[in-house]
């Protein structure tokens, strides 16, 4: 069981990175990666939401949707769970971490519609993960998201001081950098 969880941990965070391999969650990945502090804050929020959403969605799926043969409602139920959790995170940050709340801006509510969060919940169902395995998968996926967004933010901070041709300034160089990061993360595919 421990070996299986370690494989899921490595696979979901590095090999099948949600952003760089599956291309889910690109909106906050590209939008919030200007500063490492903001990127780390977004990563922490995503870790909290995805991990908790995996747990709650797993429990609801196993104990409500499957026994009552309501599995066709899984997408709607998962979206509602994710929306409620994001509201909780938003209220918490607004009350206790105002600067991070303001720095994340519109991207914090976008976690609700972040396809990476919903993708993890649906992947857990598709792969028949149990509750514990689904939580580990969710946590590892969120850690992979955080690693990717913090690396991109660090690179973007360094690029501010570089002489970039005018036609590549702004989003074009960010997309090229993200593409190169995706190629680099493909190197992890032979790890397991």
mmCIF file of C-alpha atoms in Angstrom:
data_model
loop_
_atom_site.group_PDB
_atom_site.id
_atom_site.type_symbol
_atom_site.label_atom_id
_atom_site.label_comp_id
_atom_site.label_asym_id
_atom_site.label_seq_id
_atom_site.Cartn_x
_atom_site.Cartn_y
_atom_site.Cartn_z
ATOM 1 C CA UNK A 1 0.000 0.000 0.000
ATOM 2 C CA UNK A 2 2.816 2.443 0.895
ATOM 3 C CA UNK A 3 4.660 1.625 -2.334
ATOM 4 C CA UNK A 4 1.490 2.281 -4.363
ATOM 5 C CA UNK A 5 0.978 5.624 -2.616
ATOM 6 C CA UNK A 6 4.608 6.645 -3.286
ATOM 7 C CA UNK A 7 4.208 5.771 -6.964
ATOM 8 C CA UNK A 8 1.044 7.884 -7.124
ATOM 9 C CA UNK A 9 2.826 10.696 -5.279
ATOM 10 C CA UNK A 10 5.726 10.784 -7.760
ATOM 11 C CA UNK A 11 3.584 10.133 -10.804
ATOM 12 C CA UNK A 12 0.970 12.792 -10.110
ATOM 13 C CA UNK A 13 3.410 15.503 -9.079
ATOM 14 C CA UNK A 14 6.199 15.092 -11.623
ATOM 15 C CA UNK A 15 5.511 12.580 -14.389
ATOM 16 C CA UNK A 16 1.868 13.458 -15.099
ATOM 17 C CA UNK A 17 2.146 17.056 -13.949
ATOM 18 C CA UNK A 18 -1.317 18.557 -14.196
ATOM 19 C CA UNK A 19 -0.089 21.750 -15.859
ATOM 20 C CA UNK A 20 2.902 20.671 -17.910
ATOM 21 C CA UNK A 21 1.730 17.223 -19.059
ATOM 22 C CA UNK A 22 -2.058 17.364 -18.957
ATOM 23 C CA UNK A 23 -2.342 21.117 -19.656
ATOM 24 C CA UNK A 24 -5.049 21.646 -17.033
ATOM 25 C CA UNK A 25 -5.146 24.774 -14.890
ATOM 26 C CA UNK A 26 -3.318 26.999 -17.363
ATOM 27 C CA UNK A 27 -5.269 30.167 -16.514
ATOM 28 C CA UNK A 28 -3.892 30.590 -12.970
ATOM 29 C CA UNK A 29 -0.574 29.062 -14.059
ATOM 30 C CA UNK A 30 0.011 31.833 -16.573
ATOM 31 C CA UNK A 31 -1.838 34.601 -14.737
ATOM 32 C CA UNK A 32 -0.467 34.319 -11.199
ATOM 33 C CA UNK A 33 3.125 33.406 -12.016
ATOM 34 C CA UNK A 34 4.553 36.936 -12.106
ATOM 35 C CA UNK A 35 5.952 36.879 -8.548
ATOM 36 C CA UNK A 36 7.122 33.861 -6.572
ATOM 37 C CA UNK A 37 5.327 34.956 -3.403
ATOM 38 C CA UNK A 38 2.000 35.194 -5.200
ATOM 39 C CA UNK A 39 2.634 31.924 -7.033
ATOM 40 C CA UNK A 40 3.462 30.164 -3.765
ATOM 41 C CA UNK A 41 0.288 31.565 -2.205
ATOM 42 C CA UNK A 42 -1.788 30.361 -5.135
ATOM 43 C CA UNK A 43 -0.068 26.994 -4.912
ATOM 44 C CA UNK A 44 -0.898 26.716 -1.220
ATOM 45 C CA UNK A 45 -4.541 27.601 -1.916
ATOM 46 C CA UNK A 46 -4.677 25.019 -4.718
ATOM 47 C CA UNK A 47 -3.068 22.372 -2.475
ATOM 48 C CA UNK A 48 -5.696 23.022 0.180
ATOM 49 C CA UNK A 49 -8.630 23.044 -2.250
ATOM 50 C CA UNK A 50 -7.585 20.017 -4.316
ATOM 51 C CA UNK A 51 -6.691 17.895 -1.284
ATOM 52 C CA UNK A 52 -9.900 18.735 0.543
ATOM 53 C CA UNK A 53 -11.969 18.414 -2.654
ATOM 54 C CA UNK A 54 -10.468 14.974 -3.275
ATOM 55 C CA UNK A 55 -11.406 13.887 0.236
ATOM 56 C CA UNK A 56 -14.937 15.296 0.207
ATOM 57 C CA UNK A 57 -15.658 14.205 -3.373
ATOM 58 C CA UNK A 58 -14.338 10.716 -2.599
ATOM 59 C CA UNK A 59 -16.554 10.360 0.460
ATOM 60 C CA UNK A 60 -19.624 11.679 -1.383
ATOM 61 C CA UNK A 61 -18.937 9.426 -4.364
ATOM 62 C CA UNK A 62 -18.315 6.270 -2.291
ATOM 63 C CA UNK A 63 -21.081 6.704 0.273
ATOM 64 C CA UNK A 64 -23.822 8.626 -1.548
ATOM 65 C CA UNK A 65 -23.534 8.540 -5.336
ATOM 66 C CA UNK A 66 -22.554 4.873 -5.762
ATOM 67 C CA UNK A 67 -24.979 3.299 -3.229
ATOM 68 C CA UNK A 68 -27.948 5.310 -4.561
ATOM 69 C CA UNK A 69 -26.909 4.781 -8.217
ATOM 70 C CA UNK A 70 -26.474 8.527 -8.784
ATOM 71 C CA UNK A 71 -23.018 8.408 -10.363
ATOM 72 C CA UNK A 72 -24.312 10.335 -13.374
ATOM 73 C CA UNK A 73 -24.462 13.394 -11.071
ATOM 74 C CA UNK A 74 -20.750 13.231 -10.194
ATOM 75 C CA UNK A 75 -19.655 16.234 -12.258
ATOM 76 C CA UNK A 76 -22.335 18.525 -10.844
ATOM 77 C CA UNK A 77 -21.691 17.354 -7.287
ATOM 78 C CA UNK A 78 -17.926 17.775 -7.663
ATOM 79 C CA UNK A 79 -18.358 21.317 -9.021
ATOM 80 C CA UNK A 80 -20.562 22.244 -6.056
ATOM 81 C CA UNK A 81 -18.035 20.791 -3.580
ATOM 82 C CA UNK A 82 -15.182 22.690 -5.236
ATOM 83 C CA UNK A 83 -17.152 25.957 -5.306
ATOM 84 C CA UNK A 84 -17.949 25.667 -1.587
ATOM 85 C CA UNK A 85 -14.313 24.966 -0.715
ATOM 86 C CA UNK A 86 -13.049 27.892 -2.770
ATOM 87 C CA UNK A 87 -15.516 30.188 -1.012
ATOM 88 C CA UNK A 88 -14.131 28.969 2.303
ATOM 89 C CA UNK A 89 -10.535 29.637 1.177
ATOM 90 C CA UNK A 90 -11.509 33.072 -0.135
ATOM 91 C CA UNK A 91 -13.177 34.058 3.146
ATOM 92 C CA UNK A 92 -10.185 32.769 5.138
ATOM 93 C CA UNK A 93 -7.632 34.678 3.042
ATOM 94 C CA UNK A 94 -9.740 37.841 3.065
ATOM 95 C CA UNK A 95 -9.902 37.766 6.858
ATOM 96 C CA UNK A 96 -6.420 36.550 7.803
ATOM 97 C CA UNK A 97 -4.123 37.212 4.796
ATOM 98 C CA UNK A 98 -5.335 40.401 3.144
ATOM 99 C CA UNK A 99 -2.153 41.008 1.141
ATOM 100 C CA UNK A 100 -2.230 37.527 -0.411
ATOM 101 C CA UNK A 101 -5.966 37.895 -1.038
ATOM 102 C CA UNK A 102 -5.369 41.157 -2.910
ATOM 103 C CA UNK A 103 -2.364 39.772 -4.774
ATOM 104 C CA UNK A 104 -4.316 36.763 -6.045
ATOM 105 C CA UNK A 105 -7.152 39.026 -7.126
ATOM 106 C CA UNK A 106 -9.518 37.516 -9.663
ATOM 107 C CA UNK A 107 -7.491 34.295 -9.870
ATOM 108 C CA UNK A 108 -8.641 33.077 -6.462
ATOM 109 C CA UNK A 109 -12.295 32.676 -7.491
ATOM 110 C CA UNK A 110 -11.006 31.114 -10.709
ATOM 111 C CA UNK A 111 -9.903 28.091 -8.660
ATOM 112 C CA UNK A 112 -13.612 27.214 -8.685
ATOM 113 C CA UNK A 113 -13.532 26.853 -12.454
ATOM 114 C CA UNK A 114 -9.964 25.562 -12.548
ATOM 115 C CA UNK A 115 -10.220 22.434 -14.618
ATOM 116 C CA UNK A 116 -7.289 20.927 -12.694
ATOM 117 C CA UNK A 117 -9.376 20.742 -9.507
ATOM 118 C CA UNK A 118 -12.297 19.082 -11.260
ATOM 119 C CA UNK A 119 -9.897 16.947 -13.283
ATOM 120 C CA UNK A 120 -8.412 15.442 -10.127
ATOM 121 C CA UNK A 121 -11.833 14.547 -8.727
ATOM 122 C CA UNK A 122 -12.835 12.913 -12.003
ATOM 123 C CA UNK A 123 -9.486 11.129 -12.349
ATOM 124 C CA UNK A 124 -9.914 9.650 -8.882
ATOM 125 C CA UNK A 125 -13.257 8.204 -9.975
ATOM 126 C CA UNK A 126 -11.988 6.990 -13.356
ATOM 127 C CA UNK A 127 -9.002 5.204 -11.812
ATOM 128 C CA UNK A 128 -11.190 3.698 -9.055
ATOM 129 C CA UNK A 129 -9.067 5.235 -6.336
ATOM 130 C CA UNK A 130 -10.272 4.760 -2.790
ATOM 131 C CA UNK A 131 -10.623 7.716 -0.469
ATOM 132 C CA UNK A 132 -7.051 7.617 0.891
ATOM 133 C CA UNK A 133 -5.529 6.964 -2.528
ATOM 134 C CA UNK A 134 -7.629 9.782 -4.006
ATOM 135 C CA UNK A 135 -6.466 12.193 -1.310
ATOM 136 C CA UNK A 136 -2.827 11.291 -1.999
ATOM 137 C CA UNK A 137 -3.413 11.732 -5.734
ATOM 138 C CA UNK A 138 -5.075 15.099 -5.134
ATOM 139 C CA UNK A 139 -2.317 16.288 -2.834
ATOM 140 C CA UNK A 140 0.420 15.142 -5.224
ATOM 141 C CA UNK A 141 -1.294 16.766 -8.194
ATOM 142 C CA UNK A 142 -1.595 20.042 -6.287
ATOM 143 C CA UNK A 143 2.057 19.860 -5.240
ATOM 144 C CA UNK A 144 2.971 19.351 -8.901
ATOM 145 C CA UNK A 145 0.911 22.428 -9.797
ATOM 146 C CA UNK A 146 2.673 24.406 -7.067
ATOM 147 C CA UNK A 147 6.127 23.277 -8.196
ATOM 148 C CA UNK A 148 5.369 24.258 -11.784
ATOM 149 C CA UNK A 149 3.887 27.674 -10.962
ATOM 150 C CA UNK A 150 6.700 28.589 -8.546
ATOM 151 C CA UNK A 151 9.378 27.555 -11.075
ATOM 152 C CA UNK A 152 7.674 29.615 -13.784
ATOM 153 C CA UNK A 153 7.371 32.590 -11.419
ATOM 154 C CA UNK A 154 11.069 32.372 -10.578
ATOM 155 C CA UNK A 155 11.988 32.275 -14.251
ATOM 156 C CA UNK A 156 9.674 35.194 -15.013
ATOM 157 C CA UNK A 157 11.248 37.264 -12.251
ATOM 158 C CA UNK A 158 14.701 36.624 -13.731
ATOM 159 C CA UNK A 159 13.469 37.403 -17.260
ATOM 160 C CA UNK A 160 12.469 40.925 -16.206
ATOM 161 C CA UNK A 161 16.160 41.846 -16.255
ATOM 162 C CA UNK A 162 16.896 40.255 -19.630
ATOM 163 C CA UNK A 163 16.954 41.931 -22.994
ATOM 164 C CA UNK A 164 14.029 40.231 -24.733
ATOM 165 C CA UNK A 165 13.102 41.173 -28.322
ATOM 166 C CA UNK A 166 10.027 43.378 -28.477
ATOM 167 C CA UNK A 167 7.907 40.802 -30.307
ATOM 168 C CA UNK A 168 8.502 38.233 -27.539
ATOM 169 C CA UNK A 169 7.865 40.495 -24.541
ATOM 170 C CA UNK A 170 4.937 39.649 -22.310
ATOM 171 C CA UNK A 171 2.894 36.520 -22.856
ATOM 172 C CA UNK A 172 4.793 35.139 -25.899
ATOM 173 C CA UNK A 173 7.997 34.576 -23.887
ATOM 174 C CA UNK A 174 5.941 33.165 -20.996
ATOM 175 C CA UNK A 175 4.322 30.639 -23.333
ATOM 176 C CA UNK A 176 7.699 29.690 -24.801
ATOM 177 C CA UNK A 177 9.079 29.246 -21.289
ATOM 178 C CA UNK A 178 6.084 27.113 -20.278
ATOM 179 C CA UNK A 179 6.591 24.995 -23.391
ATOM 180 C CA UNK A 180 10.253 24.463 -22.546
ATOM 181 C CA UNK A 181 9.273 23.551 -18.986
ATOM 182 C CA UNK A 182 6.791 21.003 -20.367
ATOM 183 C CA UNK A 183 9.553 19.475 -22.491
ATOM 184 C CA UNK A 184 11.835 19.354 -19.448
ATOM 185 C CA UNK A 185 9.142 17.643 -17.366
ATOM 186 C CA UNK A 186 8.797 15.007 -20.118
ATOM 187 C CA UNK A 187 12.204 13.848 -18.913
ATOM 188 C CA UNK A 188 10.507 12.503 -15.774
ATOM 189 C CA UNK A 189 8.455 10.058 -17.872
ATOM 190 C CA UNK A 190 11.135 7.374 -17.623
ATOM 191 C CA UNK A 191 11.335 7.699 -13.838
ATOM 192 C CA UNK A 192 8.745 5.005 -13.083
#
